[in-house]
XYZ file of C-alpha atoms in Angstrom:
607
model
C 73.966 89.755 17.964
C 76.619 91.179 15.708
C 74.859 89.264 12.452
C 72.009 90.469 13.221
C 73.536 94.503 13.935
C 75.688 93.764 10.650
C 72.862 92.843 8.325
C 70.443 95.860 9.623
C 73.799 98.099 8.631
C 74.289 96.557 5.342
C 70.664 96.866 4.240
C 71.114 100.617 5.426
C 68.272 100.561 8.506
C 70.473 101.176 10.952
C 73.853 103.605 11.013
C 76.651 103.038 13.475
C 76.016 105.633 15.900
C 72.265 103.652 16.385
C 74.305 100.588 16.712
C 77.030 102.065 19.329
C 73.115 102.727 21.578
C 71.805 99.396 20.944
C 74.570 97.450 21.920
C 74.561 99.956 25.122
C 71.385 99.121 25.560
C 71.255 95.246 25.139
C 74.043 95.152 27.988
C 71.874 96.066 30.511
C 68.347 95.391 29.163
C 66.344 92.229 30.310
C 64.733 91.698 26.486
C 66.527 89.879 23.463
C 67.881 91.656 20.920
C 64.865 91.372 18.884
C 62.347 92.804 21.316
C 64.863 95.620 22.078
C 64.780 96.641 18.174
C 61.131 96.795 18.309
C 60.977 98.546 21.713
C 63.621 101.128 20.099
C 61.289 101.614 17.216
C 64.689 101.511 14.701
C 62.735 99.438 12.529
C 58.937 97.805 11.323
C 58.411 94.720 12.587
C 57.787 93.220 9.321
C 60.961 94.307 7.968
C 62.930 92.739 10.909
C 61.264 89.182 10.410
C 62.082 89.064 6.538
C 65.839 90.134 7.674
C 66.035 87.105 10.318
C 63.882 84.834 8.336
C 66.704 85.464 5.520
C 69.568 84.990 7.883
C 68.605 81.852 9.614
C 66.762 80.391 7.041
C 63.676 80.272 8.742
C 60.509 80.632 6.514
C 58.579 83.751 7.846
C 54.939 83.141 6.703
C 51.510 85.060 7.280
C 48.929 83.379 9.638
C 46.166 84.440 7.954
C 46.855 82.599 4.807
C 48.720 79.676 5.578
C 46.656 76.907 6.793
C 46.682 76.278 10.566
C 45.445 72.812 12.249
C 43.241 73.454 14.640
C 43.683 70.013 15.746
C 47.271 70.330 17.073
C 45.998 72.963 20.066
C 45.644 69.662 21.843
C 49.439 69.051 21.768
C 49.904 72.473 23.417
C 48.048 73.771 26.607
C 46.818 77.009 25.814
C 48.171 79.008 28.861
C 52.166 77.650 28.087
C 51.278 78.710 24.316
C 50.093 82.721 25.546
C 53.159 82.572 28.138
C 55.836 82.013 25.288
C 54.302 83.785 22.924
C 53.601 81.081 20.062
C 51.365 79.054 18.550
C 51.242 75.307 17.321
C 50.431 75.315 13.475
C 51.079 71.758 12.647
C 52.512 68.107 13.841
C 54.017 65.328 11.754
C 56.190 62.223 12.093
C 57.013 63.879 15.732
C 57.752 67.122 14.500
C 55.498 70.442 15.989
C 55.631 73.580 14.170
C 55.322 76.339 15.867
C 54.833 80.214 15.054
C 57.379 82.194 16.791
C 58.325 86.185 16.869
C 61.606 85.954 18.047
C 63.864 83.340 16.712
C 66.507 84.882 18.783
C 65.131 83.375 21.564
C 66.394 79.891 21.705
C 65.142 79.466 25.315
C 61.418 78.841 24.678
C 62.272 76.767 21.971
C 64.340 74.839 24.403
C 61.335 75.083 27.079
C 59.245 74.046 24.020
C 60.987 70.824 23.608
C 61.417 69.840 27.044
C 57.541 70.256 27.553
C 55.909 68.750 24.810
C 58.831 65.808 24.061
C 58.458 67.299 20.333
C 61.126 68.065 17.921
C 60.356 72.194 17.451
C 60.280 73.549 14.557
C 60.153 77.453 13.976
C 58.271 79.722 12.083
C 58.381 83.484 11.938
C 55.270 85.157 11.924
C 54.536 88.515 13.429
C 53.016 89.123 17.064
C 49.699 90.527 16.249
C 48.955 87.435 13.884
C 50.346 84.829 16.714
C 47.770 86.487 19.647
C 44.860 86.230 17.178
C 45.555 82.726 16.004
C 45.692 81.883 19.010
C 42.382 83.534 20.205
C 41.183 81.849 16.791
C 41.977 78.125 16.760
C 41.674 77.717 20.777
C 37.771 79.520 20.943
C 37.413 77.019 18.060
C 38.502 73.827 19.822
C 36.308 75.279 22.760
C 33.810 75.487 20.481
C 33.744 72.130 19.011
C 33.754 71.027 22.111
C 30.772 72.320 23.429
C 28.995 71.719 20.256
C 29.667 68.402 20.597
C 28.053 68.317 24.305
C 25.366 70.262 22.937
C 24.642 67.967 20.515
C 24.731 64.621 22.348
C 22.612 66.180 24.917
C 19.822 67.840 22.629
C 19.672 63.814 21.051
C 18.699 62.248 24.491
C 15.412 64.291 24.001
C 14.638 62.359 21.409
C 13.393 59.473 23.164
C 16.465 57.355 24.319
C 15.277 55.257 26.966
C 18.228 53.360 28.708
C 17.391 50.493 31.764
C 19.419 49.159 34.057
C 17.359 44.929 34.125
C 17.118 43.155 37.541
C 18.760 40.439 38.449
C 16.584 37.768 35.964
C 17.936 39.607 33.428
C 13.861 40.207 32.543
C 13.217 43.404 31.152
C 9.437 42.252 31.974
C 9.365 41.969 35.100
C 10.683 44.757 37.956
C 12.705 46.470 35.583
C 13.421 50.182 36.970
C 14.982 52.991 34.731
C 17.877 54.119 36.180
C 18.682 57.456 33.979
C 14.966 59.238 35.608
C 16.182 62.740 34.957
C 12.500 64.368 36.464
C 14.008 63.663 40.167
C 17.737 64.501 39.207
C 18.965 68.484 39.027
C 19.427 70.545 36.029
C 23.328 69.796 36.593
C 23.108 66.637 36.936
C 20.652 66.199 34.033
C 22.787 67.132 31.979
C 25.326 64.477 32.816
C 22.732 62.110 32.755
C 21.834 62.958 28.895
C 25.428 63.092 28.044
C 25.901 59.327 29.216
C 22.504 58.157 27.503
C 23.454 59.633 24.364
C 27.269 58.219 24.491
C 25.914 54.873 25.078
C 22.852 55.268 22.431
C 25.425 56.272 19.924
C 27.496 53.701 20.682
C 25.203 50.568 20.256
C 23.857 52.364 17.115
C 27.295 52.312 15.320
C 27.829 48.703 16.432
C 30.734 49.543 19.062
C 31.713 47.079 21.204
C 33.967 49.499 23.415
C 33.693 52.692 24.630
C 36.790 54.784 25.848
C 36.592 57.762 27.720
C 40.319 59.295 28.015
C 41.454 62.721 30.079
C 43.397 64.800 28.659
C 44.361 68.521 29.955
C 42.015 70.457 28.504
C 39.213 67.912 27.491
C 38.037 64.241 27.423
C 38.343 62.171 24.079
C 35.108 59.770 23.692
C 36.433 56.709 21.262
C 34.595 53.990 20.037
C 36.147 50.656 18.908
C 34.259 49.688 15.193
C 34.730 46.287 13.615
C 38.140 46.091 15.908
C 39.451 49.816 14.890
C 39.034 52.843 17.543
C 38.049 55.757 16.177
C 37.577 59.239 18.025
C 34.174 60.241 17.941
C 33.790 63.166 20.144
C 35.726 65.572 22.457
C 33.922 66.844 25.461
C 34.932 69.447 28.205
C 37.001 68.639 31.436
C 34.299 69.694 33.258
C 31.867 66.588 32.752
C 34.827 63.957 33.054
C 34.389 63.118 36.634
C 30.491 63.522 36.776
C 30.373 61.038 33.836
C 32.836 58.499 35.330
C 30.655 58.669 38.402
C 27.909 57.900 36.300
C 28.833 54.764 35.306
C 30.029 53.556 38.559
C 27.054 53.930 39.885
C 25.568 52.304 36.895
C 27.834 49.137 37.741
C 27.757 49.611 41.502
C 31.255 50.740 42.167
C 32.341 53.097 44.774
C 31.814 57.095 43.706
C 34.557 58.019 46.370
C 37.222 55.442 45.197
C 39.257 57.512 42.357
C 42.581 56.237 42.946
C 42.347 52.744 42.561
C 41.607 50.348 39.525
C 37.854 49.270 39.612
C 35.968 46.943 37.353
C 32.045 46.208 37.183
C 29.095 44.826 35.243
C 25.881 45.361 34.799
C 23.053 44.612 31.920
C 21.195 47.616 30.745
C 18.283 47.653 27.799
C 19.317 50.695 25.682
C 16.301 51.144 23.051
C 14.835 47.491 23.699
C 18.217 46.129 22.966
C 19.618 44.140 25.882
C 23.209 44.708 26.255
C 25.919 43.615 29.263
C 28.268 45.929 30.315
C 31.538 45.605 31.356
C 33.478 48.448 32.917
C 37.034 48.210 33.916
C 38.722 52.062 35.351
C 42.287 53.013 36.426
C 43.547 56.259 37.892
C 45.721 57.885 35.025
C 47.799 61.774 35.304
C 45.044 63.870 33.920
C 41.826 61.855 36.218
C 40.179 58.153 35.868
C 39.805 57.013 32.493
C 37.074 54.455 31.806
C 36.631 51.615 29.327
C 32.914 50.358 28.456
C 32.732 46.666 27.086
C 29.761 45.936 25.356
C 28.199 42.814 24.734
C 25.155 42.184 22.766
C 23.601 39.590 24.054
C 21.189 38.907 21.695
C 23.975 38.847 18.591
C 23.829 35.611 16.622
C 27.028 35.128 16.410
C 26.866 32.780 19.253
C 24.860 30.262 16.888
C 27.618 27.914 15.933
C 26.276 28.161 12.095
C 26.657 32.147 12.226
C 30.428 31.429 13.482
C 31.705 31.297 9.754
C 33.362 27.775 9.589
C 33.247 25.882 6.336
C 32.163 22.649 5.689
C 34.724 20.815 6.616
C 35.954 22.935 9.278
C 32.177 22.346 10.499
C 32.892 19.107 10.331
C 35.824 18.765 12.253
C 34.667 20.924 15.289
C 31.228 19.047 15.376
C 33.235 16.155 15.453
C 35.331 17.194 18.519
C 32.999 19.053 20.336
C 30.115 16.267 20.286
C 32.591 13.982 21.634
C 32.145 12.628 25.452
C 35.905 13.410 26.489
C 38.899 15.887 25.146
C 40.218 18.786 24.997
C 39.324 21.890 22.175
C 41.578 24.955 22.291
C 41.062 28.402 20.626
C 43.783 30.430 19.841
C 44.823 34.053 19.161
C 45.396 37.387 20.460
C 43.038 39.817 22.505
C 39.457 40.449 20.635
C 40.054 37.830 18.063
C 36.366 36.326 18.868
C 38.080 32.648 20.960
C 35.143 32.982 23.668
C 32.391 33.569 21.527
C 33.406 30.768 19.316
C 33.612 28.432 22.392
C 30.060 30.180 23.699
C 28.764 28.773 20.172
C 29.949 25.481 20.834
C 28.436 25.438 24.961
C 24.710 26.593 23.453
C 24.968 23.796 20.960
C 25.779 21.176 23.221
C 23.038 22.681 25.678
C 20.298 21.087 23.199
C 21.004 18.053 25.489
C 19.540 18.812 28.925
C 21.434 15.392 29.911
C 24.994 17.822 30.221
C 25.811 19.553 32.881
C 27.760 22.853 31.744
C 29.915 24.537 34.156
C 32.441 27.666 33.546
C 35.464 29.707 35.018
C 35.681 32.325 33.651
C 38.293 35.643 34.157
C 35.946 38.039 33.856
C 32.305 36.537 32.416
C 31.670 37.705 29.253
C 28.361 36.710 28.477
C 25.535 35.238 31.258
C 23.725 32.625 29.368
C 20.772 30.890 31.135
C 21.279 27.395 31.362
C 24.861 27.202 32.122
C 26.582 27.325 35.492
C 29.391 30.279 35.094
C 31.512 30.994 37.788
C 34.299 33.917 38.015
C 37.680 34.260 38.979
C 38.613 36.108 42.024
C 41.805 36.598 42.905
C 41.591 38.431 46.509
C 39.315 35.094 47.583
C 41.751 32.834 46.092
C 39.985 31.764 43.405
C 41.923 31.263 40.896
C 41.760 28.950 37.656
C 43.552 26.060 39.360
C 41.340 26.249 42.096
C 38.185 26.890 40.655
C 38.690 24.109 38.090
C 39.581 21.645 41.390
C 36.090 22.664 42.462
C 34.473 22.569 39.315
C 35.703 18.515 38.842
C 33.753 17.743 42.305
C 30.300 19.023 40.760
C 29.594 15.784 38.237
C 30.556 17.871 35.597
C 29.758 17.069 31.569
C 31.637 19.797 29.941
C 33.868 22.412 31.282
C 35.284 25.330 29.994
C 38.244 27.213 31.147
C 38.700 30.481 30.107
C 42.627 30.531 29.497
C 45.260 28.606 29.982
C 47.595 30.167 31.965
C 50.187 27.778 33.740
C 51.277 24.850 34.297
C 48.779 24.153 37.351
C 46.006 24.783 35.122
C 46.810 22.866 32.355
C 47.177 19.502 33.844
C 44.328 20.084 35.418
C 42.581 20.602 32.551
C 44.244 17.955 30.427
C 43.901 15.266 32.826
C 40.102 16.195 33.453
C 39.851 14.918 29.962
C 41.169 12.116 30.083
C 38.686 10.957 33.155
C 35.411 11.596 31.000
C 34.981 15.157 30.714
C 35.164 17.316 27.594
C 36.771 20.745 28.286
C 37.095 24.057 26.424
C 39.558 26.711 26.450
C 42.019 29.040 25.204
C 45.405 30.145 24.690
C 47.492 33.154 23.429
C 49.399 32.048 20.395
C 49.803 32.655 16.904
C 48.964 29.693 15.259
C 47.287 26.415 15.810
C 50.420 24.247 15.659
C 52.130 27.061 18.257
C 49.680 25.987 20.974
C 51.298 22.569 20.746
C 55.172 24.381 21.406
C 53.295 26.705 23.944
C 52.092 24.411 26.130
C 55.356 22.008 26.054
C 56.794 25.492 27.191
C 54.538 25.559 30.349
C 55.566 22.468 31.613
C 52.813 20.178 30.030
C 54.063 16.502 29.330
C 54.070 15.629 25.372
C 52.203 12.278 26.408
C 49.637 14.240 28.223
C 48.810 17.206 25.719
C 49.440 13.853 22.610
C 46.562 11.810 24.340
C 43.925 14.357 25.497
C 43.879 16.911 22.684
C 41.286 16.621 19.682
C 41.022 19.653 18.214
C 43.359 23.397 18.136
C 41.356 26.133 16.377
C 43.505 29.394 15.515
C 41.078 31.893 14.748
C 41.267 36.132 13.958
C 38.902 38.439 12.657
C 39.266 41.021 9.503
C 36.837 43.554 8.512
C 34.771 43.524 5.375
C 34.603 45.955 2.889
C 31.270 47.957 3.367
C 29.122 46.874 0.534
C 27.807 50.220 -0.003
C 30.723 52.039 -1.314
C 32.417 48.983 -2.138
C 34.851 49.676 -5.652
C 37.726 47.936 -7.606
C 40.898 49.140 -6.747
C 44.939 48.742 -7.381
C 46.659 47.215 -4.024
C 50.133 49.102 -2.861
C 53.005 47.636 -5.007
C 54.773 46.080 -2.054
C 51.471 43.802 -0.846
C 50.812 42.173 -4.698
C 55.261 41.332 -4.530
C 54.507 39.955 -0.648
C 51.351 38.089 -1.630
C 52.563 37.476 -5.243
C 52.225 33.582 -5.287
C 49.204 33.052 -3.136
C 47.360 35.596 -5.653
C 48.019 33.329 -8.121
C 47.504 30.276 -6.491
C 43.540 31.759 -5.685
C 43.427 33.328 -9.236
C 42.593 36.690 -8.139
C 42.208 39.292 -10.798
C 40.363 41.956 -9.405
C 40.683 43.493 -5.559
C 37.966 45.979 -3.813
C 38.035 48.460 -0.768
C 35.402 50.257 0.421
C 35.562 54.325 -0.983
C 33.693 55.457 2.600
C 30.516 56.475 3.337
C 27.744 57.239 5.903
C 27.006 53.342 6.605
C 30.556 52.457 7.293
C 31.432 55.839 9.108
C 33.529 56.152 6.272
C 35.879 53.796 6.909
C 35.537 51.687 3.805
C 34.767 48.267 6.297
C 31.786 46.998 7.554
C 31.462 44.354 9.755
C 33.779 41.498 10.615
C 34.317 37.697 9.684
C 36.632 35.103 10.950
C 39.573 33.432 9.820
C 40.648 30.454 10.677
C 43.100 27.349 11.213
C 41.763 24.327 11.993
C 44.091 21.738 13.205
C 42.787 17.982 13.756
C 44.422 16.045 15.819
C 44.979 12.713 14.156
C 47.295 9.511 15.055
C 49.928 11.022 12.996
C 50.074 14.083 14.381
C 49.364 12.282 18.203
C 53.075 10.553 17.214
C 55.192 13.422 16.318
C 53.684 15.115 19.836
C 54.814 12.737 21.721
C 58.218 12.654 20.307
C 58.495 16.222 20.605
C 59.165 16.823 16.580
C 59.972 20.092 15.349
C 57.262 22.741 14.703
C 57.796 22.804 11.083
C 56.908 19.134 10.884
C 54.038 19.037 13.030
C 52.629 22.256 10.344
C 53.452 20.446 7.183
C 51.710 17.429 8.618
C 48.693 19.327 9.290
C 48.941 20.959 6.265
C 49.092 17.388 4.378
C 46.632 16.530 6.721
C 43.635 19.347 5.379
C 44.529 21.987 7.702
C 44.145 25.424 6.062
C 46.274 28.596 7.142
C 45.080 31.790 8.138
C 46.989 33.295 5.116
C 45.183 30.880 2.944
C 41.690 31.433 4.787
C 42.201 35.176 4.244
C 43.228 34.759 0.356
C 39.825 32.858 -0.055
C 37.938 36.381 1.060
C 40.259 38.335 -1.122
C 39.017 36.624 -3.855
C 35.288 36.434 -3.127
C 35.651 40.257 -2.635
C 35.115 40.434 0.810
C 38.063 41.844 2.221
C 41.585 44.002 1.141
C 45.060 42.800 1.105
C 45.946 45.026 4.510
C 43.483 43.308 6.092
C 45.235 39.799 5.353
C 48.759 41.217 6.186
C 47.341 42.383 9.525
C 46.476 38.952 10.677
C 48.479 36.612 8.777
C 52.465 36.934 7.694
C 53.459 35.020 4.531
C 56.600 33.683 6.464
C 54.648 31.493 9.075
C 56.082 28.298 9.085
C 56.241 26.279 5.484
C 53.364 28.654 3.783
C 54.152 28.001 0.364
C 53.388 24.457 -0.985
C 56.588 23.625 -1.536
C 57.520 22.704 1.975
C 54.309 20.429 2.265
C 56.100 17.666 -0.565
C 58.356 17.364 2.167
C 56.222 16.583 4.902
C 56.817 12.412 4.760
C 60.593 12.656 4.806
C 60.318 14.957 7.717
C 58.575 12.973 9.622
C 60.067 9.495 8.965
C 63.581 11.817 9.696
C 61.460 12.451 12.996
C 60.521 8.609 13.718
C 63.803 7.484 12.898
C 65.908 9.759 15.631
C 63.370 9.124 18.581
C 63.688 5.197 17.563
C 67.242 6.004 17.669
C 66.960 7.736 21.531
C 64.539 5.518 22.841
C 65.451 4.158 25.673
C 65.236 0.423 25.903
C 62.716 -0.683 28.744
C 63.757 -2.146 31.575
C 62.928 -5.837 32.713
């Protein structure tokens, strides 16, 4: 207080007399010192800001020019920004900046902090200018918002016709429309438009998820595009639950049950394009947020030539997968396209109606006619283990297992192949010659996993650069010094990205293609299985061997110009194993160093 008092008698506003009364004052007032000056009318209120912003070195700006985000109202509920008096202006690297009036008033910022888990940073601005940005920037996220619901449901007139199929999955025949909004009321109509249009939109910009997440003020629609999620559209609070009910009843789930996770399917024809639905919904603080798989069934991708191997990686999997006993395993993280690769593989082997295909799957991706699926379900005890037990007493041809996830399950699996049958399945790893270390890890004996396994694909998908805006361009410093040698090695002079535009939703990528590492099982590598050899060996014999890495799969894209250098670094790290040539001379003395210390352990056998 007495910096403040000091300053105002130094630059002459105040005399000591006026001081003696405000100090009187302050002692047994219930405002800061900075309200009371105001209330006292002893100075402008201008005057006093430029005097505190020069004090505490806090920059005292003016609202009406300085650019305000209207974005960052979302950080800060409206009726906590009116009660203290300030308003959010900006946020960055966990930072919110805030307008204040009274810097003298370290409890809100304190209260600021607390509430929002921000750093604060202050501003001084003056009152007048706070209350009307406010009134300004939170009418215009209101705004926005309802524009946006305006919007989506003024584009459902347009002739978006959405079906719910029957249970042949036959559009043709007793197909009923589920979205009739002639026998729904106005209120409800609206939701009904509102969920047409989200899912119209949707399909139209090639999603294959929706995600509808609460917030405290509104509901954030997302889409996920060419494995990116991008917000598309804020709507109000007040369609959130009527929308979530929507789709329940959509997938048959229970209206009344909003406190427990809930997952469904159905198959719906949005604008004579068939599509399955999946639709998985947990309870979260702010209401039930929803996420809307889609799955196109009639995508090509499930035609094993649209999967994107090369020749010879066409080769080897056509080798492998036409075989009458073995085991084929798909690797890599969530979304990387493992299932739809395998699905390629099931409706090319289906040209023989001499196999008999049968699934377990955790949940069913796809429903393709022809093939006997069957789903996990945990509450019934159906599990993996179990429903591959039950699967091997159905005269099964081929089987496919939709992950590996113990040890139960894998020997299962692995001795099913080795009794005639030819299984599919996949794992959670990073690379192709990890699955072999994973599944050592589970339990799985090395003469086992040596003796049944043919064939370990490691596969990931990157975007491609939109070929509409597509333009030459000078990669980030630090990505040309990372990927330094394998730009030479591939010769690349020239690298692209995608400038943005309407086709790509200005994203600069357009679409997706695969990566991959295919890893053939030979007698070699069979041998250093068995005897457990290091990781590094089992790569470089591989490598030796034909095997490409994803790195090098990527690189091969980068210079055909399909694809940018963050793409690559995404999916592949330079360090993975022995990914410079180098290491591969050494492969032979690795691996006789590897024969000669299990001949060295082996123990003799016994008469």
């Amino acid at each position: 207080m007495s910096l403040l008092l000091n300053a105002l008698k130094e630059e002459a506003i105040v005399n000591q007399d006026q001081v003696t009364a405000i100090r009187a004052k302050h002692y047994s007032a219930q405002s800061t010192l900075h309200d009371l000056l105001l209330d006292m009318d002893l100075v402008r209120e201008d005057a006093l800001l430029t005097l505190e912003a020069k004090l505490l070195e806090i920059p005292f700006v003016d609202l009406y020019k300085d650019m305000v985000d209207p974005s960052v109202t979302k950080l800060l509920k409206y009726e906590i920004a009116q009660r203290y008096g300030v308003c959010p202006i900006t946020y960055k690297n966990g930072t919110l900046t805030v307008a204040v009036n009274d810097p003298f008033n370290i409890s809100v910022l304190d209260d600021l902090r607390f509430i929002t888990d921000f750093k604060i940073k202050p501003v001084l601005a003056m009152r007048s200018e706070i209350q009307k940005c406010l009134h300004k920037c939170y009418r215009q996220l209101q705004e926005t918002i309802n524009k946006c619901e305006n919007e989506l449901i003024k584009k459902d007139e347009n002739g978006i016709k959405i079906e719910k199929l029957d249970e042949n999955n036959d559009p043709d025949y007793d197909s009923r429309e589920i979205f009739d909004i002639e026998q729904l009321s106005e209120k409800n109509s609206g939701v009904v438009k509102l969920s047409n249009s989200i899912l119209s939109d949707a399909v139209k910009a090639r999603a294959t998820d929706i995600h509808i997440e609460p917030h405290e003020t509104f509901v954030d629609i997302r889409y996920r595009i060419d494995g990116a999620l991008k917000s598309v559209i804020k709507i109000s609070n007040n369609f959130r639950a009527s929308l979530i009910a929507r789709l329940k009843i959509l997938t048959e789930l229970d209206i009344t049950e909003t406190r427990q996770p809930q997952d469904g399917r159905t198959r719906i024809m949005v604008n004579g394009t068939k599509i399955d639905l999946r639709i998985s919904i947990i309870p979260t603080f702010h209401g039930e947020k929803a996420v809307v798989r889609l799955l196109y069934t009639q995508s090509s991708t499930m035609d094993i030539e649209k999967v994107g191997f090369k020749t010879s990686e066409m080769s080897a999997f056509l080798e492998s997968v036409s075989k009458p006993q073995g085991i084929v395993l798909v690797t890599g993280p969530t979304g990387s396209g493992k299932t739809t690769t395998l699905y390629a593989a099931l409706k090319f082997l289906m040209q023989s109606d001499m196999k008999n295909i049968v699934t377990i799957e955790d949940p069913i991706e796809y429903l393709i006619e022809g093939i006997n699926q069957m789903q996990v379900n945990l509450p019934k005890d159906l599990t993996f283990a179990n429903g591959l037990r039950a699967i091997l007493r159905q005269d099964p041809n081929v089987i496919l297992v939709g992950e590996i996830r113990d040890k139960e399950t894998a020997e299962i699996a692995f001795r099913a192949s080795l009794t005639g049958h030819l299984v599919f399945s996949t794992l959670h790893t990073n690379s192709a010659v990890a699955t072999v270390t994973r599944l050592l890890d589970i339990g799985l004996q090395p003469y086992l996993l040596a003796s049944s396994i043919s064939l370990i694909i490691a596969q990931r998908l990157i975007r491609l650069i939109c070929p509409h805006c597509k333009e030459e361009h000078t990669p980030k410093n630090y990505l040309t010094y990372k990927f330094g040698k394998f730009i030479n090695d591939y010769n690349v002079k020239k690298f692209y990205k995608g400038k943005g535009c309407d086709d790509c939703n200005f994203t600069g990528y357009l679409g997706r293609a695969a990566v991959f590492e295919v890893l053939k099982v030979n007698e070699r590598i069979r041998s250093l299985i068995n005897r457990k050899a290091a990781i590094d060996t089992i790569y470089n014999e591989a490598i030796a061997n034909g095997m490409q890495s994803l790195l090098e799969s990527g690189m091969e894209k980068i210079a055909a110009g399909q694809t940018t250098l963050e793409e690559i670094e995404r999916v592949a790290d330079v360090i993975s194993f022995s990914a410079s040539k180098e290491h591969h001379e050494n492969s032979e003395k690795a691996i006789k160093r590897t024969e000669l210390d299990f001949t060295r352990h082996k123990i003799p056998a016994t008469r």
